[in-house]
Tab-separated table of C-alpha atoms in Angstrom:
chain	number	residue	atom	x	y	z
A	1	MET	CA	117.830	-126.641	154.141
A	2	SER	CA	118.883	-130.064	154.304
A	3	SER	CA	118.908	-132.210	150.725
A	4	SER	CA	115.860	-134.210	152.334
A	5	ALA	CA	113.722	-131.440	151.765
A	6	LEU	CA	115.464	-130.194	148.519
A	7	PHE	CA	115.170	-133.757	147.212
A	8	PRO	CA	112.077	-135.270	149.145
A	9	ALA	CA	111.687	-139.326	148.443
A	10	PRO	CA	109.689	-140.787	146.098
A	11	PRO	CA	105.938	-142.092	147.404
A	12	PRO	CA	106.476	-145.692	147.374
A	13	PRO	CA	104.397	-147.897	144.442
A	14	PRO	CA	101.165	-148.620	145.181
A	15	ARG	CA	100.210	-152.023	146.391
A	16	ARG	CA	98.946	-154.588	143.103
A	17	ARG	CA	95.413	-155.961	144.497
A	18	VAL	CA	94.132	-158.683	143.424
A	19	VAL	CA	90.700	-160.682	144.026
A	20	GLN	CA	90.526	-164.413	144.485
A	21	LYS	CA	87.592	-166.438	144.872
A	22	PHE	CA	87.502	-170.087	145.923
A	23	GLY	CA	84.356	-172.280	144.982
A	24	GLY	CA	82.721	-174.407	147.385
A	25	SER	CA	84.899	-177.501	146.347
A	26	SER	CA	87.945	-175.911	147.155
A	27	VAL	CA	86.842	-175.708	150.933
A	28	ALA	CA	85.174	-178.928	151.410
A	29	THR	CA	87.254	-179.967	154.371
A	30	THR	CA	90.295	-178.689	156.671
A	31	GLU	CA	92.700	-179.903	154.506
A	32	LYS	CA	91.624	-178.441	151.690
A	33	LEU	CA	91.133	-175.229	153.321
A	34	VAL	CA	94.831	-175.374	154.775
A	35	ARG	CA	95.885	-175.588	150.795
A	36	VAL	CA	93.699	-172.612	150.244
A	37	ALA	CA	95.075	-170.934	153.186
A	38	GLU	CA	98.825	-171.336	152.155
A	39	LEU	CA	97.938	-170.212	148.500
A	40	VAL	CA	96.446	-166.707	149.713
A	41	VAL	CA	99.633	-166.402	151.766
A	42	ALA	CA	101.361	-166.778	149.428
A	43	LYS	CA	99.816	-164.130	147.086
A	44	LYS	CA	100.076	-161.320	150.169
A	45	ARG	CA	103.739	-162.189	150.729
A	46	ALA	CA	104.342	-162.286	147.141
A	47	GLY	CA	103.903	-158.228	147.678
A	48	PHE	CA	99.898	-158.284	146.673
A	49	ASP	CA	96.806	-156.713	148.746
A	50	VAL	CA	94.060	-159.812	148.757
A	51	VAL	CA	90.934	-159.946	149.235
A	52	VAL	CA	89.405	-163.756	149.336
A	53	VAL	CA	85.668	-164.622	148.314
A	54	VAL	CA	84.997	-167.852	149.689
A	55	SER	CA	81.279	-170.196	148.850
A	56	ALA	CA	79.798	-172.833	151.393
A	57	GLN	CA	81.640	-175.537	152.180
A	58	GLY	CA	80.896	-178.011	149.976
A	59	ASP	CA	77.264	-179.496	149.517
A	60	THR	CA	75.981	-177.263	152.461
A	61	THR	CA	73.914	-174.858	150.745
A	62	ASP	CA	72.085	-178.008	149.069
A	63	GLU	CA	71.830	-179.721	152.586
A	64	LEU	CA	70.579	-176.445	153.821
A	65	LEU	CA	67.833	-176.395	151.463
A	66	ALA	CA	67.162	-179.931	151.981
A	67	LYS	CA	66.313	-179.010	155.607
A	68	ALA	CA	64.270	-175.912	154.843
A	69	LYS	CA	62.046	-178.168	152.252
A	70	ALA	CA	61.815	-181.154	154.840
A	71	LEU	CA	59.912	-178.105	156.662
A	72	SER	CA	58.296	-176.317	153.745
A	73	PRO	CA	57.995	-177.532	150.351
A	74	GLU	CA	58.005	-173.721	149.167
A	75	PRO	CA	60.068	-171.909	151.649
A	76	ASP	CA	60.047	-168.248	152.265
A	77	ARG	CA	62.070	-166.821	150.065
A	78	ARG	CA	63.045	-164.067	152.958
A	79	GLU	CA	63.761	-167.085	155.579
A	80	LEU	CA	65.506	-169.365	152.920
A	81	ASP	CA	68.185	-166.406	152.312
A	82	MET	CA	68.874	-165.884	156.415
A	83	LEU	CA	69.492	-169.750	156.040
A	84	LEU	CA	71.490	-170.259	153.122
A	85	THR	CA	74.015	-167.102	153.799
A	86	ALA	CA	75.121	-169.594	156.829
A	87	GLY	CA	76.863	-171.755	154.886
A	88	GLU	CA	79.230	-168.732	153.254
A	89	ARG	CA	79.664	-167.394	157.223
A	90	ILE	CA	81.021	-170.749	158.312
A	91	SER	CA	83.307	-171.046	155.392
A	92	MET	CA	85.344	-167.296	155.518
A	93	ALA	CA	85.463	-167.421	159.342
A	94	LEU	CA	87.398	-171.052	159.293
A	95	LEU	CA	89.725	-169.721	156.000
A	96	ALA	CA	90.562	-166.784	158.257
A	97	LEU	CA	91.501	-169.110	161.409
A	98	ALA	CA	94.113	-170.998	158.498
A	99	ILE	CA	95.446	-167.992	157.849
A	100	ARG	CA	96.481	-166.372	161.121
A	101	GLU	CA	98.512	-169.812	162.107
A	102	ARG	CA	100.648	-169.375	158.645
A	103	GLY	CA	101.589	-166.296	160.412
A	104	ALA	CA	99.365	-163.448	158.370
A	105	GLU	CA	96.992	-161.110	159.474
A	106	ALA	CA	93.254	-161.680	158.352
A	107	VAL	CA	89.837	-160.541	159.009
A	108	SER	CA	86.209	-162.044	157.874
A	109	LEU	CA	84.006	-159.699	156.517
A	110	THR	CA	79.770	-160.757	155.754
A	111	GLY	CA	78.734	-159.266	152.592
A	112	SER	CA	77.126	-156.485	154.220
A	113	GLN	CA	80.312	-155.641	156.415
A	114	SER	CA	81.857	-155.756	153.018
A	115	GLY	CA	79.343	-153.020	151.627
A	116	ILE	CA	77.156	-155.422	149.000
A	117	ILE	CA	74.518	-153.329	148.414
A	118	THR	CA	71.558	-155.299	146.570
A	119	THR	CA	68.183	-155.189	145.309
A	120	SER	CA	65.526	-156.453	147.670
A	121	SER	CA	64.718	-159.626	145.493
A	122	HIS	CA	65.815	-162.773	147.968
A	123	SER	CA	66.843	-165.377	145.873
A	124	GLN	CA	67.923	-163.777	143.068
A	125	ALA	CA	68.968	-160.372	144.066
A	126	ARG	CA	70.834	-158.225	141.860
A	127	ILE	CA	74.027	-155.410	143.287
A	128	ILE	CA	73.392	-152.200	142.974
A	129	GLU	CA	76.843	-150.869	144.192
A	130	VAL	CA	79.492	-152.211	146.369
A	131	ARG	CA	80.801	-149.305	149.323
A	132	PRO	CA	83.923	-151.405	150.281
A	133	PHE	CA	84.949	-148.672	152.742
A	134	ARG	CA	85.809	-151.844	155.544
A	135	VAL	CA	87.558	-153.817	153.487
A	136	GLU	CA	89.376	-150.523	152.677
A	137	ASP	CA	90.040	-149.983	156.096
A	138	GLU	CA	91.174	-153.873	156.450
A	139	LEU	CA	93.716	-153.430	153.653
A	140	GLU	CA	95.688	-150.158	154.704
A	141	LEU	CA	96.126	-152.195	158.194
A	142	GLY	CA	97.600	-155.018	155.913
A	143	LYS	CA	95.378	-158.032	156.479
A	144	ILE	CA	93.814	-160.017	153.988
A	145	VAL	CA	90.297	-159.341	153.571
A	146	ILE	CA	87.837	-163.195	153.467
A	147	VAL	CA	84.536	-161.970	151.979
A	148	ALA	CA	81.651	-164.334	152.611
A	149	GLY	CA	79.983	-164.369	148.642
A	150	TYR	CA	76.673	-165.134	147.242
A	151	GLN	CA	75.623	-162.588	149.819
A	152	GLY	CA	74.163	-159.045	150.180
A	153	VAL	CA	72.300	-156.667	152.029
A	154	SER	CA	69.183	-154.462	150.218
A	155	TYR	CA	68.709	-151.180	151.251
A	156	ARG	CA	65.784	-152.327	153.382
A	157	ARG	CA	68.896	-153.711	155.492
A	158	GLU	CA	67.360	-157.280	154.559
A	159	VAL	CA	70.090	-160.134	153.908
A	160	THR	CA	69.815	-161.408	150.620
A	161	THR	CA	71.671	-163.731	147.859
A	162	LEU	CA	72.697	-163.759	144.818
A	163	GLY	CA	71.429	-166.814	143.190
A	164	ARG	CA	73.533	-170.167	142.477
A	165	GLY	CA	76.993	-168.718	141.236
A	166	GLY	CA	77.065	-165.395	142.908
A	167	SER	CA	79.732	-165.795	145.131
A	168	ASP	CA	81.693	-164.979	141.695
A	169	THR	CA	79.060	-162.297	140.945
A	170	THR	CA	80.827	-161.019	144.459
A	171	ALA	CA	84.600	-161.607	143.888
A	172	VAL	CA	84.099	-159.664	140.433
A	173	ALA	CA	82.145	-157.116	141.760
A	174	LEU	CA	84.167	-156.090	144.667
A	175	ALA	CA	87.597	-156.053	142.248
A	176	ALA	CA	85.770	-153.771	140.085
A	177	ALA	CA	84.931	-151.576	143.356
A	178	LEU	CA	88.628	-151.761	144.583
A	179	ASP	CA	90.207	-151.035	141.425
A	180	ALA	CA	91.700	-154.491	141.480
A	181	GLU	CA	94.265	-155.628	138.429
A	182	ALA	CA	92.177	-159.198	137.988
A	183	CYS	CA	90.074	-161.478	139.577
A	184	GLU	CA	90.591	-164.785	140.108
A	185	ILE	CA	88.190	-167.322	140.084
A	186	TYR	CA	89.284	-171.382	142.177
A	187	SER	CA	87.424	-174.026	141.107
A	188	ASP	CA	87.858	-178.056	140.893
A	189	VAL	CA	88.630	-177.437	136.843
A	190	ASP	CA	91.451	-175.927	134.856
A	191	GLY	CA	89.286	-173.398	132.463
A	192	VAL	CA	86.198	-173.135	130.120
A	193	TYR	CA	86.002	-175.500	127.696
A	194	SER	CA	83.915	-176.332	124.494
A	195	ALA	CA	81.813	-178.479	126.455
A	196	ASP	CA	81.222	-180.226	129.640
A	197	PRO	CA	83.923	-182.914	129.646
A	198	ARG	CA	81.790	-185.207	131.799
A	199	VAL	CA	79.486	-185.107	128.635
A	200	VAL	CA	81.480	-184.622	125.878
A	201	SER	CA	85.717	-186.658	125.974
A	202	ASP	CA	87.144	-184.558	123.504
A	203	ALA	CA	86.476	-181.139	124.894
A	204	HIS	CA	89.169	-179.123	124.660
A	205	LYS	CA	89.906	-176.260	126.919
A	206	LEU	CA	89.654	-172.498	125.611
A	207	VAL	CA	92.864	-170.469	126.039
A	208	GLU	CA	90.838	-166.955	126.233
A	209	LEU	CA	87.099	-166.093	125.608
A	210	GLY	CA	85.665	-162.777	125.225
A	211	TYR	CA	82.963	-161.139	127.886
A	212	GLU	CA	80.404	-161.668	125.201
A	213	GLU	CA	80.633	-165.383	124.587
A	214	MET	CA	81.349	-166.377	128.445
A	215	GLN	CA	77.897	-164.351	128.973
A	216	GLU	CA	76.402	-166.446	126.553
A	217	LEU	CA	78.037	-169.275	127.109
A	218	ALA	CA	77.126	-168.630	131.773
A	219	THR	CA	73.142	-168.266	130.938
A	220	ALA	CA	72.871	-170.990	128.674
A	221	GLY	CA	74.340	-173.736	131.331
A	222	ALA	CA	77.753	-173.339	131.544
A	223	LYS	CA	78.904	-174.070	135.399
A	224	VAL	CA	81.896	-172.583	135.407
A	225	LEU	CA	81.703	-168.606	135.783
A	226	ASN	CA	78.563	-166.558	136.853
A	227	ALA	CA	77.083	-164.345	133.770
A	228	ALA	CA	76.362	-161.458	136.116
A	229	ALA	CA	79.938	-161.416	137.051
A	230	VAL	CA	81.198	-161.525	133.617
A	231	GLU	CA	78.651	-158.452	133.141
A	232	PHE	CA	80.925	-156.751	136.167
A	233	ALA	CA	83.908	-157.530	134.414
A	234	LYS	CA	82.784	-156.168	131.033
A	235	GLN	CA	81.960	-152.716	132.442
A	236	ARG	CA	84.994	-151.934	134.270
A	237	GLY	CA	87.512	-154.041	131.551
A	238	ILE	CA	89.205	-156.292	134.831
A	239	ALA	CA	90.479	-159.793	133.131
A	240	ILE	CA	89.304	-163.214	135.024
A	241	TYR	CA	91.472	-166.009	135.417
A	242	ALA	CA	89.271	-169.033	135.539
A	243	ARG	CA	91.862	-171.401	137.058
A	244	LYS	CA	91.913	-175.105	139.190
A	245	THR	CA	93.231	-174.453	142.771
A	246	GLY	CA	96.317	-175.415	143.562
A	247	SER	CA	97.764	-176.078	139.917
A	248	ALA	CA	100.068	-174.542	138.101
A	249	ASP	CA	98.004	-174.222	134.722
A	250	PRO	CA	97.055	-170.815	133.698
A	251	GLY	CA	93.730	-171.936	132.912
A	252	THR	CA	91.347	-170.113	130.668
A	253	VAL	CA	91.658	-165.846	130.576
A	254	ILE	CA	88.172	-163.896	129.758
A	255	ARG	CA	88.999	-160.432	128.414
A	256	LYS	CA	88.035	-158.108	125.672
A	257	HIS	CA	89.541	-157.991	122.223
A	258	VAL	CA	89.514	-161.872	121.611
A	259	PRO	CA	89.886	-162.591	118.364
A	260	THR	CA	86.292	-164.327	117.046
A	261	ALA	CA	86.680	-168.614	116.517
A	262	PRO	CA	87.691	-169.239	113.174
A	263	SER	CA	84.287	-171.395	112.916
A	264	GLY	CA	82.340	-168.855	114.126
A	265	VAL	CA	81.333	-171.321	117.061
A	266	ARG	CA	83.593	-170.855	120.210
A	267	GLY	CA	81.637	-173.945	122.539
A	268	LEU	CA	78.896	-175.516	123.516
A	269	ALA	CA	76.910	-175.249	126.904
A	270	HIS	CA	73.664	-177.066	127.967
A	271	GLU	CA	70.918	-177.237	130.862
A	272	ALA	CA	68.345	-179.663	131.577
A	273	PRO	CA	65.750	-179.929	133.143
A	274	LEU	CA	64.427	-176.781	132.563
A	275	VAL	CA	60.679	-175.547	131.863
A	276	PHE	CA	59.715	-174.298	128.562
A	277	VAL	CA	56.554	-171.986	128.865
A	278	ASP	CA	54.983	-171.781	124.876
A	279	ALA	CA	52.060	-170.127	124.729
A	280	PRO	CA	51.261	-169.366	120.893
A	281	ARG	CA	47.776	-167.819	121.625
A	282	ALA	CA	49.429	-165.010	124.372
A	283	THR	CA	48.668	-161.413	123.864
A	284	LEU	CA	50.781	-158.515	124.938
A	285	ALA	CA	48.573	-157.543	127.968
A	286	SER	CA	48.616	-161.634	129.067
A	287	THR	CA	52.681	-161.275	128.162
A	288	ARG	CA	52.703	-158.044	130.433
A	289	ALA	CA	51.096	-159.719	133.418
A	290	THR	CA	52.967	-162.820	133.136
A	291	LEU	CA	56.641	-161.258	133.132
A	292	ALA	CA	55.176	-159.334	136.022
A	293	THR	CA	53.772	-161.989	137.957
A	294	LEU	CA	57.842	-164.003	137.278
A	295	GLU	CA	58.892	-161.165	138.519
A	296	ARG	CA	56.453	-161.003	141.726
A	297	LEU	CA	57.366	-164.529	142.274
A	298	GLY	CA	61.606	-163.853	142.093
A	299	VAL	CA	61.950	-166.116	138.669
A	300	ALA	CA	63.775	-164.550	135.755
A	301	PRO	CA	62.834	-166.098	132.349
A	302	LYS	CA	65.074	-167.217	129.486
A	303	GLN	CA	65.157	-166.814	125.878
A	304	VAL	CA	61.994	-165.017	125.783
A	305	SER	CA	60.304	-164.569	122.356
A	306	LEU	CA	57.641	-162.454	121.575
A	307	ALA	CA	55.744	-162.101	118.236
A	308	VAL	CA	52.626	-161.020	117.171
A	309	GLY	CA	51.000	-164.177	115.449
A	310	SER	CA	53.355	-166.791	117.548
A	311	GLY	CA	52.632	-165.758	120.698
A	312	LEU	CA	55.224	-165.907	124.213
A	313	SER	CA	57.850	-168.297	124.975
A	314	PHE	CA	60.348	-168.866	127.495
A	315	ALA	CA	62.794	-171.217	129.596
A	316	LEU	CA	62.700	-171.553	133.172
A	317	SER	CA	65.751	-172.607	135.026
A	318	LEU	CA	65.174	-174.840	138.059
A	319	ASP	CA	68.079	-173.453	139.694
A	320	ASP	CA	67.390	-170.941	142.514
A	321	VAL	CA	62.959	-171.676	142.232
A	322	HIS	CA	61.772	-172.577	145.442
A	323	ASN	CA	57.896	-172.295	144.466
A	324	LEU	CA	58.169	-174.006	141.448
A	325	GLY	CA	54.317	-175.341	141.985
A	326	THR	CA	52.884	-171.975	142.746
A	327	VAL	CA	55.178	-170.426	139.717
A	328	GLU	CA	53.587	-173.118	137.372
A	329	ARG	CA	49.987	-172.176	138.312
A	330	GLU	CA	49.580	-168.927	138.189
A	331	VAL	CA	51.732	-168.895	134.794
A	332	VAL	CA	48.921	-171.208	133.653
A	333	ALA	CA	45.762	-169.142	134.792
A	334	LEU	CA	47.602	-166.789	132.672
A	335	LEU	CA	48.577	-167.792	129.399
A	336	GLY	CA	45.918	-171.331	129.495
A	337	PRO	CA	46.582	-175.004	129.878
A	338	GLY	CA	49.267	-177.028	128.054
A	339	THR	CA	51.320	-174.378	127.979
A	340	TRP	CA	53.659	-175.320	130.135
A	341	LEU	CA	56.242	-178.092	129.356
A	342	PRO	CA	58.606	-179.344	132.199
A	343	ASP	CA	61.305	-181.938	131.167
A	344	ARG	CA	62.812	-180.266	128.600
A	345	GLY	CA	66.677	-179.396	128.405
A	346	ALA	CA	68.372	-176.568	125.831
A	347	VAL	CA	71.534	-176.550	124.177
A	348	SER	CA	73.735	-173.772	122.659
A	349	LEU	CA	76.039	-173.361	120.332
A	350	ILE	CA	78.217	-170.141	121.277
A	351	GLY	CA	80.032	-167.572	118.946
A	352	GLU	CA	80.880	-163.860	118.181
A	353	GLY	CA	78.674	-163.860	115.148
A	354	ILE	CA	77.503	-167.155	115.035
A	355	THR	CA	73.884	-166.064	113.304
A	356	LYS	CA	75.882	-164.051	110.346
A	357	ASP	CA	76.078	-167.756	108.373
A	358	PRO	CA	72.763	-169.138	108.109
A	359	ARG	CA	74.549	-172.598	107.726
A	360	HIS	CA	75.067	-172.398	111.349
A	361	LEU	CA	71.092	-172.590	111.876
A	362	LEU	CA	70.930	-175.129	109.356
A	363	ARG	CA	73.179	-177.323	110.392
A	364	ALA	CA	71.949	-177.405	113.873
A	365	LEU	CA	68.586	-178.078	112.762
A	366	GLU	CA	70.001	-180.906	110.255
A	367	VAL	CA	72.217	-182.482	113.293
A	368	VAL	CA	69.635	-182.194	116.378
A	369	PRO	CA	66.052	-182.870	114.486
A	370	GLN	CA	64.078	-183.414	117.829
A	371	ALA	CA	64.619	-179.787	118.309
A	372	THR	CA	61.012	-178.507	119.477
A	373	ALA	CA	61.917	-174.839	119.311
A	374	LEU	CA	64.820	-172.540	118.214
A	375	SER	CA	65.818	-169.159	120.161
A	376	THR	CA	68.951	-166.922	118.696
A	377	SER	CA	71.321	-163.740	119.597
A	378	SER	CA	74.185	-162.312	118.084
A	379	TYR	CA	75.912	-164.652	120.105
A	380	ARG	CA	74.113	-167.761	120.424
A	381	ILE	CA	71.980	-170.572	118.547
A	382	THR	CA	69.662	-171.828	121.546
A	383	LEU	CA	67.789	-175.324	120.730
A	384	ILE	CA	64.869	-176.593	123.053
A	385	VAL	CA	64.596	-180.668	123.106
A	386	PRO	CA	63.198	-183.201	125.854
A	387	ALA	CA	65.320	-183.505	128.687
A	388	ALA	CA	66.563	-187.067	127.880
A	389	ASP	CA	67.748	-186.107	124.417
A	390	THR	CA	70.170	-183.392	125.737
A	391	ARG	CA	73.632	-185.037	126.217
A	392	ALA	CA	73.380	-186.456	122.659
A	393	ALA	CA	72.482	-183.486	121.278
A	394	VAL	CA	75.647	-182.001	123.008
A	395	SER	CA	77.513	-184.679	121.687
A	396	ALA	CA	76.169	-184.502	118.058
A	397	LEU	CA	76.168	-180.369	117.973
A	398	HIS	CA	80.310	-180.540	119.549
A	399	GLN	CA	81.160	-183.555	116.176
A	400	ALA	CA	79.311	-181.280	113.883
A	401	PHE	CA	80.652	-178.561	114.578
A	402	GLU	CA	84.569	-180.255	115.189
A	403	LEU	CA	85.066	-178.072	118.017
A	404	GLY	CA	86.789	-181.556	119.593
A	405	ARG	CA	89.738	-180.337	117.136
A	406	PRO	CA	93.322	-179.750	118.636
A	407	SER	CA	93.526	-177.090	116.069
A	408	THR	CA	90.572	-175.369	117.339
A	409	GLU	CA	92.326	-174.500	120.696
A	410	ALA	CA	95.685	-173.840	118.835
A	411	SER	CA	93.756	-171.464	116.831
A	412	LEU	CA	93.480	-169.152	119.697
A	413	THR	CA	96.709	-168.712	121.362
């Protein structure tokens, strides 16, 4: 008997897997696509199995949407999904070509080819499961797999989209299904900040965030990451790295077991304009009818509040709402005139256990006296203000809670 039979060679160690997502700004031009291709090939040659999720180039999605609305003020959502998913398909094919030119094998796949199974709600579909059999097969062949983000297929075999920021969700869902060690989200910003640095000049980059805090920031308007993506990561314990494309900066990591911010407030997010619906005379019956109507129209309310004697209130983000006139007519018909309040903004303070200290609530109301409504969770305090006052409220709260101090960031490291 040979010694090799007695002492068989150990199996090769499993290859490390990583999912990378590149936003629209990162693939906006031929030059940027080439740079992304170089980064992806370098990752592959470093010993990783690589899956890349891409967004549509630059403003492609907005341009396609404008073309649709020039033909139909409230485009059919099914046809709109068929149109808008073209942007990501263009990006994936171009990146695959660029990677091949650099000596690596690559294949591009649509959301449906990648096994992204969703609900049937056009423009706001949710991922139900991922069946990455084709992706696994291509990885086994040594290829870099390029996946079109933002899209999937329903059980009815209809093409669907996941809402703005949905490419993040695609990336994290794939990372979970493929048991990847990390998901890297690349964009034109170098991480998550204490507030939008375009609004607050002394906003500082956060070194790390817990899943729940990042979810609240994303839901409240922070554009760096998608809230559904963070939920997927939390469920599977996948670390997300938010980084700037081509930068050596480590960015922000989103993971579990992050120490609580010493002040109780981690950061701020805002969104404007949005619609605030305030119906003090709403009943349980009219509330049920309203929520069912919103579901039918493909609109997801935020900051929903219902209390006996206080009625119903909620906010509506304008992202992915392509039938706003119809939504307004049907909601007002159910809740009455004067309940639909457009041109509002929302400013949210985020931090684990933020409402445990009532001084945070008092301070927020003191700093933003123009607030017309308030809602809370264990991680969030949200103030509704006139849209024109949103930026001023963000700056005032950032200063009042001393979020711009260098010591704040130092305490997180």
